[in-house]
Short mmCIF file of C-alpha atoms and ligand atoms in Angstrom, two decimals:
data_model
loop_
_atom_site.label_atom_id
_atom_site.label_comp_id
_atom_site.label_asym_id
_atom_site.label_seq_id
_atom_site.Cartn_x
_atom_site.Cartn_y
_atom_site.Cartn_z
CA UNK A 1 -1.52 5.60 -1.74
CA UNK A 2 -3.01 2.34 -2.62
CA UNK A 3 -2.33 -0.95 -0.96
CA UNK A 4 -3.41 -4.08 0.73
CA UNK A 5 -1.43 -3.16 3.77
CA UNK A 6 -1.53 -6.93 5.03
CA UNK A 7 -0.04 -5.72 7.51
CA UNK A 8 1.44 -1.72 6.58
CA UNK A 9 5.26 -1.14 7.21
CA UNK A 10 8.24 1.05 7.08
CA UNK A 11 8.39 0.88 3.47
CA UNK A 12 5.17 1.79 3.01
CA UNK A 13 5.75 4.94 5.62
CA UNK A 14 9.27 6.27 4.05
CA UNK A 15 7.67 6.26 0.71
CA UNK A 16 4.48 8.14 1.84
CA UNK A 17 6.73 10.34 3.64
CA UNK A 18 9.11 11.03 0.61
CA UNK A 19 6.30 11.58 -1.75
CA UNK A 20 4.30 14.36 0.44
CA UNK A 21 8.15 16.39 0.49
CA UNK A 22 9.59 15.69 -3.04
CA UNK A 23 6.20 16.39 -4.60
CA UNK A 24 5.29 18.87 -2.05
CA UNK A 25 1.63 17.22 -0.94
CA UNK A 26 -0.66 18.55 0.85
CA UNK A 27 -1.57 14.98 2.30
CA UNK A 28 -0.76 11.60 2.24
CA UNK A 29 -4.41 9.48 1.96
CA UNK A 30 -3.78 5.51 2.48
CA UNK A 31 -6.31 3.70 0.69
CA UNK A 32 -6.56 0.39 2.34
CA UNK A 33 -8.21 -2.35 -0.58
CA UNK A 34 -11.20 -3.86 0.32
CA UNK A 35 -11.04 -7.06 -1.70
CA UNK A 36 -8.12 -7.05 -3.64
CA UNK A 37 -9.18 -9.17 -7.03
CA UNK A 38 -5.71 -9.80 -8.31
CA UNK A 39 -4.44 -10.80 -5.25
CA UNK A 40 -4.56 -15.06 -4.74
CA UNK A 41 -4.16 -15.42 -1.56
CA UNK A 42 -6.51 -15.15 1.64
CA UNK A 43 -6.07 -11.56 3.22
CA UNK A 44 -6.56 -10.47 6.30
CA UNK A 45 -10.09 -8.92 7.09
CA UNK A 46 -10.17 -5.46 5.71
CA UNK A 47 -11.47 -4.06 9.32
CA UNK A 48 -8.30 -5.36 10.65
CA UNK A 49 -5.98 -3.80 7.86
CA UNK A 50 -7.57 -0.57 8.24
CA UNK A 51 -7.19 -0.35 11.66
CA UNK A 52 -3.48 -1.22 11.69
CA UNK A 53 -3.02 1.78 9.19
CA UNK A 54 -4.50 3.91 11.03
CA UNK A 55 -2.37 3.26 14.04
CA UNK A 56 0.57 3.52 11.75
CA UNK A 57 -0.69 6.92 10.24
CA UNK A 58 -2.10 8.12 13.76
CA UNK A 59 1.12 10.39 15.15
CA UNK A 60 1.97 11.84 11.20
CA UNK A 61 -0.40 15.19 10.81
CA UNK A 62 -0.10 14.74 7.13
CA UNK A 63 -1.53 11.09 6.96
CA UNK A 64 -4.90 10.11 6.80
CA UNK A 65 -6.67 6.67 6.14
CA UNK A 66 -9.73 6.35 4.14
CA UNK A 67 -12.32 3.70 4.44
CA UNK A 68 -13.67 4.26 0.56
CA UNK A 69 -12.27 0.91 -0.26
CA UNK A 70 -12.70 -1.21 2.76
CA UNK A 71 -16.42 -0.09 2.85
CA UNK A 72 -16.89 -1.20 -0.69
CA UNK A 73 -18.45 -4.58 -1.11
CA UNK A 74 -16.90 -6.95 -3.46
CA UNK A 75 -13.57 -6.65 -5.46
CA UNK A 76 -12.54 -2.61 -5.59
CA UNK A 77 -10.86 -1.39 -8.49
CA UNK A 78 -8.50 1.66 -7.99
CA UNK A 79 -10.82 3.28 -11.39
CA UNK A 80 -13.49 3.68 -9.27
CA UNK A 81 -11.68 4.66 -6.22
CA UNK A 82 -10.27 7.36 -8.48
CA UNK A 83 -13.82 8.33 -9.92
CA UNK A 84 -15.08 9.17 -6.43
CA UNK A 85 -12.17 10.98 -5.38
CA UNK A 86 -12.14 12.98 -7.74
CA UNK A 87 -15.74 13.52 -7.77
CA UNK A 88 -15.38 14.32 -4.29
CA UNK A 89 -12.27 16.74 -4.78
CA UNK A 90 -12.98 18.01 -8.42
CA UNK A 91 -10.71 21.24 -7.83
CA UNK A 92 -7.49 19.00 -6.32
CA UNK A 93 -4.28 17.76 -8.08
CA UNK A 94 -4.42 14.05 -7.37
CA UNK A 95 -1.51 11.38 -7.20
CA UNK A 96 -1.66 8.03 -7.15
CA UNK A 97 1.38 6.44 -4.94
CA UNK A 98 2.62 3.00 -6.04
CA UNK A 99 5.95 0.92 -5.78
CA UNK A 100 8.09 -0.13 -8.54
CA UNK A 101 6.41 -3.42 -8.85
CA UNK A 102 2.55 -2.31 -8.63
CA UNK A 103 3.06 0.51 -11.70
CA UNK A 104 4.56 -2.19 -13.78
CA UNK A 105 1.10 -4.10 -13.77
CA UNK A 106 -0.92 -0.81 -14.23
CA UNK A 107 -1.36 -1.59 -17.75
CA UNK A 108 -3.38 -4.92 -16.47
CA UNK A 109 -5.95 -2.83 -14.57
CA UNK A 110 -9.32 -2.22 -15.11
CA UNK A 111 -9.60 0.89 -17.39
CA UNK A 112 -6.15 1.94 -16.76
CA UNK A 113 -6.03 4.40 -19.44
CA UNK A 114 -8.74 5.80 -17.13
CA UNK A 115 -6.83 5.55 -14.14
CA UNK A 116 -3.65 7.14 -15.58
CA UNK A 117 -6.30 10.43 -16.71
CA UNK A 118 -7.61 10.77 -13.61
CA UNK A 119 -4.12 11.20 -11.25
CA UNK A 120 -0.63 11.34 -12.00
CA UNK A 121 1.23 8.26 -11.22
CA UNK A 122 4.17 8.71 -9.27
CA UNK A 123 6.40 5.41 -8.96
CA UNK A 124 8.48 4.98 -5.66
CA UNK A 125 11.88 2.54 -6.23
CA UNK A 126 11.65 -0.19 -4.58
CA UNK A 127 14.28 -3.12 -3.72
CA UNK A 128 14.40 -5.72 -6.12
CA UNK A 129 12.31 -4.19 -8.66
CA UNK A 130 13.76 -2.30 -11.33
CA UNK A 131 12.48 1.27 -12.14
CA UNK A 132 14.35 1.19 -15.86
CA UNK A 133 11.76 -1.16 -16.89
CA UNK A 134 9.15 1.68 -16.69
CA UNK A 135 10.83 2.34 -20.11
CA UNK A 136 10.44 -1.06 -21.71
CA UNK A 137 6.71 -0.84 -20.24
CA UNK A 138 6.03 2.19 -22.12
CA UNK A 139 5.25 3.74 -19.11
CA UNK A 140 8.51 5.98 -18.61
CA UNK A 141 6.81 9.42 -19.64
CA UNK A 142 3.76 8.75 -17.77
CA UNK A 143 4.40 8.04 -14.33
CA UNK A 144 6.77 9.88 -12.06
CA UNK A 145 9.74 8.47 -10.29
CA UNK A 146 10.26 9.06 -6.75
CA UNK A 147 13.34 7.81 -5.26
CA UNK A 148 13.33 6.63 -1.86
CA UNK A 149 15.34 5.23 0.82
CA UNK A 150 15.57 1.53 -0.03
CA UNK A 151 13.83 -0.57 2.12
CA UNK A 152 13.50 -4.18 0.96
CA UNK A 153 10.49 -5.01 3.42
CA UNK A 154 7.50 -6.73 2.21
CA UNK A 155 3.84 -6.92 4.26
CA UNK A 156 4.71 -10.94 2.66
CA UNK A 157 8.07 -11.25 4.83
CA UNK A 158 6.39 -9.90 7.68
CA UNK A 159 4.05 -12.33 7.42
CA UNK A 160 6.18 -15.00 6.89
CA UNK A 161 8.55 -13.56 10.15
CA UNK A 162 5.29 -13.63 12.42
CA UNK A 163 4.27 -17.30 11.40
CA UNK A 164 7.36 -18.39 12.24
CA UNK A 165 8.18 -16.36 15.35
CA UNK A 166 11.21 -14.09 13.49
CA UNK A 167 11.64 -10.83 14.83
CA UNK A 168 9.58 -7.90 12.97
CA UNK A 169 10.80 -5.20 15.27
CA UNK A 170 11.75 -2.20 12.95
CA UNK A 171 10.11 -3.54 10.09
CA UNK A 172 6.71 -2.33 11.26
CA UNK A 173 5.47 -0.08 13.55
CA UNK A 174 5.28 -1.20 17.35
CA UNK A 175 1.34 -0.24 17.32
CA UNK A 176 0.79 -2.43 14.02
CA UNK A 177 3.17 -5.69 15.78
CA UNK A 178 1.18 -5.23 19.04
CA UNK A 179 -2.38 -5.21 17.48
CA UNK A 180 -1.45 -8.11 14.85
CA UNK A 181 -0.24 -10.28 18.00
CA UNK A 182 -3.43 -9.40 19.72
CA UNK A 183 -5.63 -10.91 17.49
CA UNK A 184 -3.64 -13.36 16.24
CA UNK A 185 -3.84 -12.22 12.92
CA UNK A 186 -0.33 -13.94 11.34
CA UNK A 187 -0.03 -17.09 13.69
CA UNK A 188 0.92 -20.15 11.68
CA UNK A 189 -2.25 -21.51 11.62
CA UNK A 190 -4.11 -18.91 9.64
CA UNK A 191 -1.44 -19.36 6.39
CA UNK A 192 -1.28 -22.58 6.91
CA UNK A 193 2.80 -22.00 7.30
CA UNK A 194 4.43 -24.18 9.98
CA UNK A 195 7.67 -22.21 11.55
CA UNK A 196 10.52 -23.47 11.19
CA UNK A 197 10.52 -24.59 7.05
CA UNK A 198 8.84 -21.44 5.53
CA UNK A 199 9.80 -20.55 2.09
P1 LIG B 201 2.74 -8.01 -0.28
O1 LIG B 201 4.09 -8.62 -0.04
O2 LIG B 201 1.63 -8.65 0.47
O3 LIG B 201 2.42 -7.81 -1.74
P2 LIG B 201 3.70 -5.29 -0.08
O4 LIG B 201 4.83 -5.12 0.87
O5 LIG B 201 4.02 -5.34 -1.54
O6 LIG B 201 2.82 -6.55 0.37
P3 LIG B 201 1.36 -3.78 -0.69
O7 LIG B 201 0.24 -3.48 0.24
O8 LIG B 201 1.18 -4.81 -1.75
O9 LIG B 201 2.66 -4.15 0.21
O10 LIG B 201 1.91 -2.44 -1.34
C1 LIG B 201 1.23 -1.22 -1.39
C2 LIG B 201 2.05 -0.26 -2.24
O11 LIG B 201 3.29 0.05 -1.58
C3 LIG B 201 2.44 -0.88 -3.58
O12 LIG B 201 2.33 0.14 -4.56
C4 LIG B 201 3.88 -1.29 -3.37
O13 LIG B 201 4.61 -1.30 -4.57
C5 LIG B 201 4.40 -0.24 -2.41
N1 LIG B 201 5.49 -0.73 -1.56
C6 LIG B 201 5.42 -1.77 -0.70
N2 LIG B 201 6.59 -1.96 -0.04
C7 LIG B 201 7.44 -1.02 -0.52
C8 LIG B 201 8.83 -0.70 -0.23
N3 LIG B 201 9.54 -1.42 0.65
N4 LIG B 201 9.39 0.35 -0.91
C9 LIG B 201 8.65 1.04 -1.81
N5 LIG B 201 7.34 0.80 -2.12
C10 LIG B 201 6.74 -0.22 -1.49
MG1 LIG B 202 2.67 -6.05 -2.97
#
């Protein structure tokens, strides 16, 4: 399961969950991006994101975390991540977990025919973003979809909550609020959001 994980939630941890029953996984690997290059925005160090998904993933037997991406310098492009997995693990059935949202953009990725040879895309609903327009994509026969409990939480809101001192109890595990509060890592000041008149 690829993501930025800036920081990982719930959402993130029911779909992961959902996927290794429904498609009856062996395990769940979370694939932490190093430097995300369609992603504007500054993100949060990739040693901090990985270690926040690893305290997510800790206490779950069937998670792991792996630093392929992190470890990469410069942008990482899930084609390559997929290469060396399945270099790695020639005689495994591989998956690639996304959201709604992310599989409607696969198309814009870097060899994404490529990509969509080398796993089978499974699709998890997602709040707000419509899994029907897989279809108009041309992308409905490709990619499975996995339904799962709907959880409209973004690693955005929670950033947004933390800036401006709104609860994120619930929304992300208590490990991953204690360790971003810790370092500081979504105080005002790094987004340059000021509480109190966030979007
Ligand atoms: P951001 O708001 O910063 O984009 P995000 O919440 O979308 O963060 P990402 O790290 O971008 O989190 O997402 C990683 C993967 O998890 C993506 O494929 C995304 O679609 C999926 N995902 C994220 N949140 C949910 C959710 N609540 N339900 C289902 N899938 C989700
Ligand atoms: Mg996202």
């Amino acid at each position: 399961m690829g993501g930025t994980f800036d920081p990982i939630h719930l959402g993130h941890l029911v779909t992961a969950e959902q996927a290794l029953f429904d498609l009856r996984l062996d395990e769940v690997v979370f694939l932490p991006a190093g430097a995300p290059w369609q992603k504007s925005r500054a993100v949060t160090s990739p040693g901090h994101r990985y270690l926040m998904t690893a305290l997510a993933t800790a206490g779950n037997p069937s998670f792991t975390v792996s630093r392929l991406e992190v470890e990469t310098p410069g942008p990482t492009y899930t084609v390559d991540t997929l290469r060396r997995v399945r270099a790695a693990l020639p005689d495994d059935e591989l998956f690639f977990i996304t959201g709604a949202d992310a599989i409607l953009n696969i198309l814009t990725w870097k060899d994404a025919e490529e990509c969509l040879a080398l796993a089978s895309f499974i699709a998890a609903s997602r709040p707000g973003h419509d899994v029907g327009d897989l279809a108009a994509a041309g992308l409905m026969d490709r990619v499975t979809v996995l339904d799962v409990p709907a959880l409209a939480i973004s690693s955005s809101d929670v950033r947004q909550r933390f800036a401006a001192g709104r609860p994120v109890r619930y929304l992300i595990p208590r490990e991953v609020e204690e360790y971003a509060r810790k370092h500081g890592l979504y105080n005002a000041a790094h987004h340059g959001l000021v509480a109190g008149s966030l979007p």
